Coordinates of C-alpha atoms and ligand atoms in Angstrom, one line a residue:
X25 CA -14.7 38.3 -141.2
X26 CA -17.8 36.3 -141.9
X27 CA -20.7 36.8 -144.2
X28 CA -23.5 35.2 -142.3
X29 CA -26.1 38.0 -142.9
X30 CA -26.3 40.9 -145.3
X31 CA -25.8 43.4 -142.6
X32 CA -22.3 42.1 -142.0
X33 CA -21.4 44.3 -145.0
X34 CA -21.6 48.1 -145.2
X35 CA -22.3 49.9 -148.5
X36 CA -18.5 50.6 -148.6
X37 CA -17.8 46.9 -148.4
X38 CA -20.4 46.0 -151.1
X39 CA -18.9 48.7 -153.4
X40 CA -15.5 47.1 -152.8
X41 CA -16.9 43.7 -153.7
X42 CA -18.4 45.3 -156.9
X43 CA -15.0 46.7 -157.9
X44 CA -13.4 43.3 -157.5
X45 CA -16.3 41.8 -159.5
X46 CA -15.7 44.4 -162.2
X47 CA -12.1 43.4 -162.3
X48 CA -12.9 39.7 -162.5
X49 CA -15.4 40.4 -165.4
X50 CA -12.8 42.5 -167.3
X51 CA -10.1 39.8 -166.8
X52 CA -7.9 42.1 -164.8
X53 CA -8.2 40.8 -161.3
X54 CA -4.7 40.0 -159.9
X55 CA -5.5 38.7 -156.4
X56 CA -6.4 35.0 -157.1
X57 CA -7.3 32.2 -154.8
X58 CA -4.1 30.3 -155.5
X59 CA -4.2 27.0 -153.6
X60 CA -7.0 28.2 -151.3
X61 CA -9.7 25.7 -150.6
X62 CA -13.5 26.3 -150.0
X63 CA -15.7 23.8 -148.2
X64 CA -19.3 23.9 -149.3
X65 CA -21.4 22.4 -146.4
X66 CA -24.9 22.0 -147.7
X67 CA -28.0 20.9 -145.8
X68 CA -30.5 21.8 -148.6
X69 CA -30.4 21.2 -152.4
X70 CA -28.6 23.7 -154.7
X71 CA -27.7 24.1 -158.4
X72 CA -26.6 27.6 -158.9
X73 CA -25.0 28.5 -155.6
X74 CA -23.0 25.3 -155.4
X75 CA -21.8 25.3 -159.0
X76 CA -21.1 29.0 -159.2
X77 CA -19.0 29.0 -156.0
X78 CA -17.1 25.9 -157.3
X79 CA -16.6 27.4 -160.7
X80 CA -15.6 30.7 -159.2
X81 CA -12.9 29.0 -157.1
X82 CA -11.7 26.9 -160.0
X83 CA -11.4 29.9 -162.3
X84 CA -9.5 31.9 -159.7
X85 CA -7.0 29.1 -159.1
X86 CA -8.4 27.6 -155.9
X87 CA -10.4 24.4 -155.3
X88 CA -13.5 23.5 -153.4
X89 CA -14.9 20.4 -151.6
X90 CA -18.7 19.8 -151.6
X91 CA -20.0 18.2 -148.3
X92 CA -23.6 17.0 -148.3
X93 CA -24.6 17.2 -144.6
X94 CA -26.4 13.9 -144.9
X95 CA -23.2 12.0 -145.8
X96 CA -21.1 13.8 -143.2
X97 CA -20.8 13.0 -139.4
X98 CA -23.3 15.9 -138.8
X99 CA -26.0 13.3 -139.8
X100 CA -24.8 11.1 -136.9
X101 CA -24.8 13.7 -134.3
X102 CA -21.4 15.4 -134.5
X103 CA -21.9 18.9 -133.3
X104 CA -21.7 22.0 -135.6
X105 CA -19.0 23.4 -133.3
X106 CA -16.8 20.3 -133.7
X107 CA -17.4 20.2 -137.4
X108 CA -16.4 23.9 -137.7
X109 CA -13.2 23.3 -135.7
X110 CA -12.2 20.4 -137.9
X111 CA -13.1 22.0 -141.3
X112 CA -11.0 25.0 -140.2
X113 CA -7.9 22.9 -140.1
X114 CA -8.3 21.9 -143.8
X115 CA -9.9 24.8 -145.7
X116 CA -9.7 28.6 -146.1
X117 CA -13.4 29.3 -146.3
X118 CA -16.7 27.6 -145.5
X119 CA -19.8 28.4 -147.4
X120 CA -22.9 26.8 -145.8
X121 CA -26.5 26.3 -146.8
X122 CA -28.5 25.5 -143.7
X123 CA -32.1 25.7 -142.5
X124 CA -31.6 27.6 -139.3
X125 CA -29.8 30.9 -139.2
X126 CA -28.7 30.1 -135.7
X127 CA -27.0 26.9 -136.9
X128 CA -25.0 29.0 -139.4
X129 CA -24.1 31.5 -136.7
X130 CA -22.9 28.6 -134.4
X131 CA -20.8 27.4 -137.3
X132 CA -19.3 30.8 -137.8
X133 CA -18.7 31.2 -134.0
X134 CA -16.7 27.9 -133.8
X135 CA -14.8 28.4 -137.2
X136 CA -11.4 30.1 -137.4
X137 CA -11.9 30.7 -141.2
X138 CA -14.5 32.9 -142.8
X139 CA -18.0 31.4 -143.0
X140 CA -20.3 32.5 -145.8
X141 CA -24.1 32.1 -145.8
X142 CA -25.1 30.2 -149.0
X143 CA -28.7 30.5 -147.9
X144 CA -30.7 29.9 -144.7
X145 CA -34.4 30.1 -144.0
X146 CA -33.7 33.7 -143.0
X147 CA -31.2 35.1 -145.6
X148 CA -29.7 34.7 -149.0
X149 CA -27.0 37.4 -148.8
X150 CA -24.8 36.3 -151.7
X151 CA -27.8 36.2 -154.0
X152 CA -28.8 39.8 -152.9
X153 CA -25.3 41.2 -153.4
X154 CA -25.0 39.5 -156.7
X155 CA -28.5 40.7 -157.8
X156 CA -27.7 44.3 -156.7
X157 CA -24.5 44.0 -158.9
X158 CA -26.7 42.9 -161.8
X159 CA -29.0 46.0 -161.2
X160 CA -26.0 48.2 -161.2
X161 CA -24.7 46.6 -164.4
X162 CA -28.1 47.2 -166.1
X163 CA -28.8 50.7 -164.9
X164 CA -25.4 52.2 -164.3
X165 CA -26.4 53.7 -160.9
X166 CA -28.4 52.4 -158.0
X167 CA -29.4 55.5 -156.0
X168 CA -33.1 56.2 -156.5
X169 CA -33.8 53.0 -158.5
X170 CA -36.9 51.1 -157.6
X171 CA -37.3 47.5 -157.0
X172 CA -40.7 45.8 -156.6
X173 CA -40.5 42.4 -154.9
X174 CA -43.6 40.4 -155.7
X175 CA -45.0 37.3 -154.0
X176 CA -43.4 35.9 -150.8
X177 CA -42.3 39.1 -149.2
X178 CA -41.3 37.2 -146.0
X179 CA -38.8 34.9 -147.8
X180 CA -35.1 34.7 -147.2
X181 CA -34.4 36.4 -150.6
X182 CA -36.8 39.2 -149.7
X183 CA -35.1 39.7 -146.3
X184 CA -31.6 40.1 -147.8
X185 CA -32.8 42.3 -150.7
X186 CA -34.7 44.5 -148.3
X187 CA -31.6 45.3 -146.1
X188 CA -29.1 45.1 -149.1
X189 CA -31.0 47.2 -151.6
X190 CA -31.9 50.0 -149.2
X191 CA -28.3 50.2 -148.0
X192 CA -27.3 50.8 -151.6
X193 CA -29.8 53.5 -152.2
X194 CA -32.5 51.4 -154.0
X195 CA -36.1 52.0 -152.9
X196 CA -38.2 48.8 -152.4
X197 CA -41.8 48.1 -152.7
X198 CA -42.9 44.7 -151.3
X199 CA -46.0 43.5 -153.2
X200 CA -47.8 40.5 -151.5
X201 CA -51.0 39.3 -150.0
X202 CA -52.2 40.8 -146.7
X203 CA -51.7 37.5 -144.9
X204 CA -48.0 37.6 -145.7
X205 CA -46.2 40.2 -143.6
X206 CA -42.5 41.1 -144.2
X207 CA -40.0 40.2 -141.4
X208 CA -40.2 42.9 -138.8
X209 CA -36.4 43.0 -138.2
X210 CA -35.5 43.4 -141.9
X211 CA -38.3 45.9 -142.4
X212 CA -37.0 48.0 -139.7
X213 CA -33.4 47.8 -140.9
X214 CA -34.6 48.8 -144.4
X215 CA -36.6 51.7 -143.1
X216 CA -33.6 53.1 -141.3
X217 CA -31.6 52.8 -144.5
X218 CA -34.2 54.2 -147.0
X219 CA -37.6 54.0 -148.6
X220 CA -39.8 50.9 -148.3
X221 CA -43.5 50.4 -149.1
X222 CA -45.6 47.4 -148.4
X223 CA -48.6 47.0 -150.9
X224 CA -51.2 44.3 -151.5
X225 CA -52.2 45.6 -154.9
X226 CA -50.2 44.4 -157.9
X227 CA -51.0 47.3 -160.1
X228 CA -49.7 50.0 -157.7
X229 CA -46.9 47.8 -156.5
X230 CA -45.1 47.4 -159.8
X231 CA -46.1 50.5 -161.8
X232 CA -43.0 52.6 -160.9
X233 CA -40.5 49.7 -160.6
X234 CA -37.2 49.7 -162.6
X235 CA -36.8 46.0 -161.5
X236 CA -39.5 43.6 -160.8
X237 CA -38.3 40.6 -158.7
X238 CA -40.0 37.3 -157.7
X239 CA -39.1 34.1 -156.0
X240 CA -40.9 30.8 -155.4
X241 CA -44.1 30.8 -153.4
X242 CA -42.9 27.6 -151.6
X243 CA -39.3 27.8 -150.3
X244 CA -37.2 24.8 -149.4
X245 CA -38.5 23.4 -146.1
X246 CA -42.1 24.6 -146.6
X247 CA -43.1 21.7 -148.8
X248 CA -45.8 20.6 -146.2
X249 CA -47.6 24.0 -146.7
X250 CA -47.3 24.0 -150.5
X251 CA -50.9 23.9 -151.4
X252 CA -52.0 26.6 -148.9
X253 CA -49.2 28.9 -149.9
X254 CA -50.0 28.5 -153.7
X255 CA -53.5 29.5 -152.9
X256 CA -52.3 32.4 -150.8
X257 CA -50.0 33.9 -153.5
X258 CA -52.0 33.0 -156.6
X259 CA -52.9 36.6 -157.4
X260 CA -49.2 37.6 -157.3
X261 CA -48.0 35.8 -160.4
X262 CA -45.8 37.7 -162.8
X263 CA -47.6 37.2 -166.1
X264 CA -48.3 39.2 -169.2
X265 CA -51.5 40.7 -167.8
X266 CA -49.7 41.9 -164.6
X267 CA -46.9 43.4 -166.6
X268 CA -49.4 45.7 -168.4
X269 CA -49.1 47.9 -165.4
X270 CA -45.2 47.8 -165.5
X271 CA -42.9 50.4 -167.1
X272 CA -41.8 49.2 -170.6
X273 CA -38.2 49.6 -169.6
X274 CA -38.6 47.5 -166.4
X275 CA -36.4 44.4 -166.0
X276 CA -37.7 41.1 -164.6
X277 CA -35.6 39.3 -162.0
X278 CA -35.8 35.9 -160.4
X279 CA -33.1 34.2 -158.2
X280 CA -34.2 30.9 -159.7
X281 CA -35.1 28.0 -159.6
X282 CA -38.4 29.2 -161.1
X283 CA -41.6 27.4 -160.8
X284 CA -43.0 28.1 -164.2
X285 CA -46.8 28.6 -164.1
X286 CA -46.7 29.4 -160.4
X287 CA -44.9 32.7 -159.3
X288 CA -44.0 33.5 -163.0
X289 CA -45.1 32.4 -166.5
X290 CA -42.7 31.0 -169.0
X291 CA -43.7 33.9 -171.3
X292 CA -42.4 36.5 -168.7
X293 CA -39.4 34.4 -167.5
X294 CA -38.1 33.9 -171.1
X295 CA -39.4 37.2 -172.4
X296 CA -37.5 40.4 -173.5
X297 CA -37.7 42.1 -170.1
X298 CA -36.1 39.1 -168.3
X299 CA -32.5 39.4 -167.0
X300 CA -32.4 36.1 -165.2
X301 CA -29.6 34.6 -167.3
X302 CA -27.3 37.6 -166.5
X303 CA -28.3 37.2 -162.8
X304 CA -27.3 33.5 -162.9
X305 CA -24.0 34.4 -164.6
X306 CA -23.2 37.2 -162.2
X307 CA -23.5 34.9 -159.2
X308 CA -20.2 33.2 -160.1
X309 CA -18.5 36.6 -160.7
X310 CA -19.8 38.2 -157.4
X311 CA -19.1 35.1 -155.3
X312 CA -15.6 35.1 -156.5
X313 CA -15.4 38.7 -155.6
X314 CA -16.8 37.9 -152.1
X315 CA -14.1 35.3 -151.6
X316 CA -11.3 37.7 -152.6
X317 CA -12.8 40.4 -150.4
X318 CA -13.1 38.2 -147.4
X319 CA -9.6 36.7 -147.7
X320 CA -8.3 40.3 -147.7
X321 CA -9.9 41.1 -144.3
Ligands
CP2 N1 -30.5 31.0 -156.6 C1 -30.1 29.9 -155.9 O1 -29.6 30.0 -154.8 O2 -30.2 28.8 -156.6 P1 -29.8 27.3 -156.0 O3 -30.8 26.9 -155.0 O4 -29.8 26.4 -157.3 O5 -28.4 27.4 -155.4
NVA3 N1 -36.7 31.3 -151.3 C1 -36.1 30.1 -152.1 C2 -34.8 30.6 -152.6 C3 -34.1 29.5 -153.4 C4 -32.8 30.0 -154.1 C5 -35.8 29.0 -151.1 O1 -35.4 29.2 -150.0 O2 -36.1 27.9 -151.5

């Protein structure tokens, strides 16, 4: 079984991953990664996803090998298919961070071991699963909770959260400028699952939210459009003034890395409502659970 996109998992699968994550957190998880090896094939930079996967593997008794695409034979034209065939001879899982979703799908098609999406331009499923786990940890239940995603509502993180949150019973409000439209495919999946609103007004967008989430305005690969994007999203910064409209009990979330002073101010990111440290910690726990879950399939 692969995890190339969030819809590869049903709500039942995600709940099973959460049970494994609970066991890991409580130190009572028996199924370990003894001698299993994870390859991390990365085309884009990473701090959290790379280190949390490596740390999860090490803590569960397995090991991992980081492969920077630029120092592999992929950079000299070896095909993704040939790379997948070869890596499948050596390792038990491949987690890949790539630009194009199709490249990741091609890797998964040619691999005989599970392939995990560690972020593409289209999706960030491990982040979404881990963040939903964090929401569950903070609020006990998920059904009927409300998440407002503010800023780049067409980003990979927004896509995976749209499909993942609604599958788990969380209502989503996408809050972004009129020029930025959510991905039609993910919007349609989410609308079939549950309740989604798309709002261009910050006040109405966040006022009912239990969780207020943001991500960078300029994702990896969009650097040439940085100036235009920062101007487009400038009214969607999470700052103290914007949060005057939020519930006092709302939690602030960010997948990180944060661009302080752009999509979020330091005051909010480091403030009392922020749960970004727990989010970062839970990535390691939930990714370990994903590895155990996939190895059982
Ligand atoms: N949140 C996240 O995926 O961070 P990295 O880019 O550091 O892996
Ligand atoms: N949307 C961001 C997420 C980083 C974890 C990006 O793709 O750069």
